[in-house]
Amino acid sequence: MKTLMTRRSPNRDLSRLAIVLPLLACCQLAVAETRADRSGKEIVEAVCAGCHNAGKDGAPKIGDRAEWAKRASHGLDKLTAHAITGVRKMPAHGGQASLSDLEMSRAVAYMVSGGASLDPAKTFSSPSQKTGEQLVRERCSECHGAGKDGAPRIGSIADWKPRLQRGVDALVNSAIRGHNAMPARAGMANLSDTDMRAAVTFMVVQQKPLQP
């Protein structure tokens, strides 16, 4: 699919890549300014207890180990994927789009184990539902195409460069949690952290504006 708005010289494109690629390599830099992931206990008490304490709409009750064992019989990865994307009457990310997939994994581990399990260091599951390009074209380009409300524009290295100084991880975290005028997960709570990273990465590496 052709995405050029105007023709540009190969030398100019190469010079832009020379700027972008080193910045992408910084994705493992420390991200001290980003919010730390909370514990499973904290997430359960703040978010999940509203439904799982009383078993609202058939939700397995906190402390009912037998009922949780049934839910986890196909693996914690599948159970967490449902918690992230939403299932039946349970909203995606527990209705809190700013929760990370790791926080959801910790909440699931806490409830399944009755509070006995240690918080996992990695997500049980972060399902990939669409490619970065699909998400950008379907959702992100609405603001990032023209730079609405100060959003960095797709294809503008000048817009993205200052935002990449702390690395891609920090940029993805901002997209997940929400930043300035942008809501958490671009207003789509069912998107996983993997989906958000794919969309951010796609926008960062674009050298030219996308055609509608």
Short mmCIF file of C-alpha atoms in Angstrom, two decimals:
data_model
loop_
_atom_site.label_atom_id
_atom_site.label_comp_id
_atom_site.label_asym_id
_atom_site.label_seq_id
_atom_site.Cartn_x
_atom_site.Cartn_y
_atom_site.Cartn_z
CA MET A 1 0.00 0.00 0.00
CA LYS A 2 1.41 3.35 -0.97
CA THR A 3 1.82 5.73 1.96
CA LEU A 4 3.75 8.62 0.42
CA MET A 5 2.23 12.08 0.48
CA THR A 6 5.21 13.66 -1.26
CA ARG A 7 8.36 12.34 -2.88
CA ARG A 8 11.53 12.60 -0.80
CA SER A 9 15.12 11.89 -1.58
CA PRO A 10 16.66 8.58 -0.46
CA ASN A 11 19.42 10.49 1.32
CA ARG A 12 16.89 12.37 3.43
CA ASP A 13 15.12 9.14 4.35
CA LEU A 14 18.42 7.56 5.40
CA SER A 15 19.29 10.55 7.55
CA ARG A 16 15.93 10.25 9.32
CA LEU A 17 16.51 6.57 9.99
CA ALA A 18 19.92 7.43 11.40
CA ILE A 19 18.10 9.50 14.02
CA VAL A 20 15.21 7.13 14.75
CA LEU A 21 17.03 3.80 15.03
CA PRO A 22 19.42 4.80 17.85
CA LEU A 23 16.48 6.19 19.78
CA LEU A 24 14.59 2.92 19.42
CA ALA A 25 17.64 1.11 20.75
CA CYS A 26 17.15 2.98 24.02
CA CYS A 27 13.92 1.14 24.83
CA GLN A 28 15.51 -0.55 27.87
CA LEU A 29 16.53 2.72 29.54
CA ALA A 30 15.34 3.35 33.09
CA VAL A 31 11.90 4.94 33.22
CA ALA A 32 11.94 6.46 36.68
CA GLU A 33 9.20 8.96 35.86
CA THR A 34 6.65 6.28 34.93
CA ARG A 35 4.25 4.89 37.49
CA ALA A 36 5.36 1.61 39.03
CA ASP A 37 3.12 -1.43 38.62
CA ARG A 38 1.11 -2.04 41.77
CA SER A 39 0.80 -5.33 43.62
CA GLY A 40 -1.98 -7.84 43.05
CA LYS A 41 -3.38 -7.10 46.50
CA GLU A 42 -3.53 -3.37 45.77
CA ILE A 43 -5.30 -3.88 42.44
CA VAL A 44 -7.79 -6.37 43.89
CA GLU A 45 -8.68 -4.08 46.77
CA ALA A 46 -8.92 -0.95 44.60
CA VAL A 47 -10.60 -2.38 41.49
CA CYS A 48 -11.59 -6.04 41.52
CA ALA A 49 -13.25 -6.25 44.92
CA GLY A 50 -16.23 -4.24 43.70
CA CYS A 51 -17.50 -7.28 41.81
CA HIS A 52 -15.52 -10.22 43.17
CA ASN A 53 -16.25 -9.66 46.87
CA ALA A 54 -19.96 -10.30 46.41
CA GLY A 55 -19.79 -12.39 43.22
CA LYS A 56 -21.61 -9.76 41.15
CA ASP A 57 -22.98 -11.06 37.81
CA GLY A 58 -21.52 -14.50 38.51
CA ALA A 59 -17.96 -13.31 39.15
CA PRO A 60 -15.99 -15.84 41.23
CA LYS A 61 -15.78 -14.60 44.81
CA ILE A 62 -12.50 -13.66 46.40
CA GLY A 63 -11.53 -16.50 48.73
CA ASP A 64 -13.50 -19.19 46.87
CA ARG A 65 -10.50 -21.29 45.90
CA ALA A 66 -12.61 -24.05 44.31
CA GLU A 67 -14.40 -21.64 41.98
CA TRP A 68 -11.14 -19.96 40.99
CA ALA A 69 -9.54 -23.35 40.33
CA LYS A 70 -12.26 -24.03 37.74
CA ARG A 71 -11.55 -20.71 36.03
CA ALA A 72 -7.81 -21.37 36.03
CA SER A 73 -8.06 -24.97 34.82
CA HIS A 74 -7.06 -23.92 31.29
CA GLY A 75 -4.11 -21.87 32.50
CA LEU A 76 -3.50 -18.48 34.03
CA ASP A 77 -2.51 -17.09 30.63
CA LYS A 78 -6.02 -17.62 29.26
CA LEU A 79 -7.65 -16.33 32.43
CA THR A 80 -5.51 -13.20 32.31
CA ALA A 81 -6.20 -12.66 28.60
CA HIS A 82 -9.92 -12.63 29.41
CA ALA A 83 -9.32 -10.12 32.21
CA ILE A 84 -7.38 -7.89 29.81
CA THR A 85 -9.75 -7.96 26.84
CA GLY A 86 -12.98 -8.45 28.78
CA VAL A 87 -15.28 -11.45 28.95
CA ARG A 88 -19.07 -11.70 29.36
CA LYS A 89 -20.08 -8.96 31.85
CA MET A 90 -16.54 -8.21 32.98
CA PRO A 91 -15.15 -5.09 31.26
CA ALA A 92 -11.66 -5.05 29.75
CA HIS A 93 -8.93 -4.33 32.30
CA GLY A 94 -11.57 -4.43 35.01
CA GLY A 95 -13.01 -1.21 33.67
CA GLN A 96 -9.74 0.61 34.38
CA ALA A 97 -7.91 1.06 31.06
CA SER A 98 -4.85 2.52 32.77
CA LEU A 99 -4.04 -0.79 34.50
CA SER A 100 -1.07 -2.54 32.92
CA ASP A 101 -1.20 -6.16 31.80
CA LEU A 102 1.29 -6.97 34.56
CA GLU A 103 -1.06 -5.48 37.13
CA MET A 104 -3.88 -7.60 35.72
CA SER A 105 -1.67 -10.69 35.95
CA ARG A 106 -0.87 -9.91 39.57
CA ALA A 107 -4.53 -9.39 40.41
CA VAL A 108 -5.44 -12.73 38.81
CA ALA A 109 -2.65 -14.53 40.68
CA TYR A 110 -3.78 -12.96 43.95
CA MET A 111 -7.42 -14.00 43.54
CA VAL A 112 -6.70 -17.50 42.21
CA SER A 113 -4.35 -18.24 45.11
CA GLY A 114 -6.48 -16.60 47.77
CA GLY A 115 -3.70 -14.11 48.41
CA ALA A 116 -1.01 -16.75 48.86
CA SER A 117 0.86 -16.29 45.57
CA LEU A 118 3.79 -13.93 45.10
CA ASP A 119 3.31 -11.23 42.48
CA PRO A 120 4.65 -12.44 39.11
CA ALA A 121 7.51 -10.46 37.61
CA LYS A 122 6.15 -10.92 34.08
CA THR A 123 2.69 -10.92 32.55
CA PHE A 124 0.91 -14.25 32.22
CA SER A 125 -0.58 -13.04 28.94
CA SER A 126 -0.63 -9.92 26.79
CA PRO A 127 -2.72 -10.93 23.77
CA SER A 128 -1.99 -9.46 20.35
CA GLN A 129 -5.23 -8.71 18.54
CA LYS A 130 -4.17 -6.45 15.66
CA THR A 131 -1.00 -5.25 13.99
CA GLY A 132 0.46 -1.87 14.78
CA GLU A 133 -0.48 -0.59 11.34
CA GLN A 134 -4.10 -1.72 11.72
CA LEU A 135 -4.42 0.03 15.08
CA VAL A 136 -2.80 3.22 13.84
CA ARG A 137 -5.01 3.42 10.76
CA GLU A 138 -8.18 2.53 12.66
CA ARG A 139 -7.64 4.61 15.80
CA CYS A 140 -4.35 6.44 16.37
CA SER A 141 -4.27 8.40 13.10
CA GLU A 142 -7.39 10.26 14.22
CA CYS A 143 -5.18 12.40 16.47
CA HIS A 144 -1.62 11.58 15.37
CA GLY A 145 -2.30 12.20 11.69
CA ALA A 146 -2.71 15.96 12.06
CA GLY A 147 -1.25 16.42 15.56
CA LYS A 148 -4.58 17.01 17.31
CA ASP A 149 -4.22 18.52 20.81
CA GLY A 150 -0.44 18.44 20.47
CA ALA A 151 -0.16 14.74 19.61
CA PRO A 152 3.14 13.90 17.85
CA ARG A 153 2.41 13.57 14.14
CA ILE A 154 2.97 10.35 12.23
CA GLY A 155 5.96 10.86 9.94
CA SER A 156 7.40 13.84 11.88
CA ILE A 157 10.70 12.88 13.51
CA ALA A 158 10.84 16.37 15.04
CA ASP A 159 7.65 15.57 17.00
CA TRP A 160 8.78 12.14 18.17
CA LYS A 161 12.45 12.77 18.97
CA PRO A 162 11.98 14.64 22.29
CA ARG A 163 9.44 12.04 23.40
CA LEU A 164 11.96 9.25 22.80
CA GLN A 165 14.66 10.63 25.07
CA ARG A 166 13.59 8.29 27.91
CA GLY A 167 13.21 5.33 25.56
CA VAL A 168 10.33 3.52 23.89
CA ASP A 169 9.28 1.82 27.13
CA ALA A 170 8.43 5.19 28.68
CA LEU A 171 6.54 6.22 25.54
CA VAL A 172 4.51 3.00 25.54
CA ASN A 173 3.80 3.41 29.25
CA SER A 174 2.41 6.89 28.59
CA ALA A 175 0.15 5.48 25.87
CA ILE A 176 -1.08 2.79 28.26
CA ARG A 177 -1.66 5.06 31.26
CA GLY A 178 -2.87 8.08 29.31
CA HIS A 179 -1.06 11.39 28.86
CA ASN A 180 -2.32 14.97 28.57
CA ALA A 181 -5.32 14.91 26.18
CA MET A 182 -4.83 11.24 25.26
CA PRO A 183 -6.92 8.82 27.34
CA ALA A 184 -5.48 5.55 28.63
CA ARG A 185 -5.06 3.05 25.76
CA ALA A 186 -6.40 5.67 23.37
CA GLY A 187 -9.81 5.08 24.91
CA MET A 188 -9.86 1.38 23.97
CA ALA A 189 -9.61 -0.58 27.23
CA ASN A 190 -9.58 -3.95 25.45
CA LEU A 191 -6.19 -3.25 23.85
CA SER A 192 -3.32 -5.10 25.50
CA ASP A 193 0.12 -3.74 26.32
CA THR A 194 1.39 -5.70 23.31
CA ASP A 195 -1.14 -3.94 21.07
CA MET A 196 -0.11 -0.54 22.43
CA ARG A 197 3.60 -1.23 21.88
CA ALA A 198 2.92 -2.33 18.30
CA ALA A 199 1.00 0.86 17.56
CA VAL A 200 3.59 3.15 19.15
CA THR A 201 6.46 1.41 17.37
CA PHE A 202 4.67 1.67 14.03
CA MET A 203 4.15 5.41 14.45
CA VAL A 204 7.70 6.09 15.60
CA VAL A 205 9.37 4.37 12.65
CA GLN A 206 7.18 5.96 9.97
CA GLN A 207 9.19 8.37 7.89
CA LYS A 208 6.30 9.82 5.94
CA PRO A 209 2.67 10.74 6.69
CA LEU A 210 0.07 8.05 6.11
CA GLN A 211 -2.54 8.46 3.43
CA PRO A 212 -6.15 8.14 4.64
#
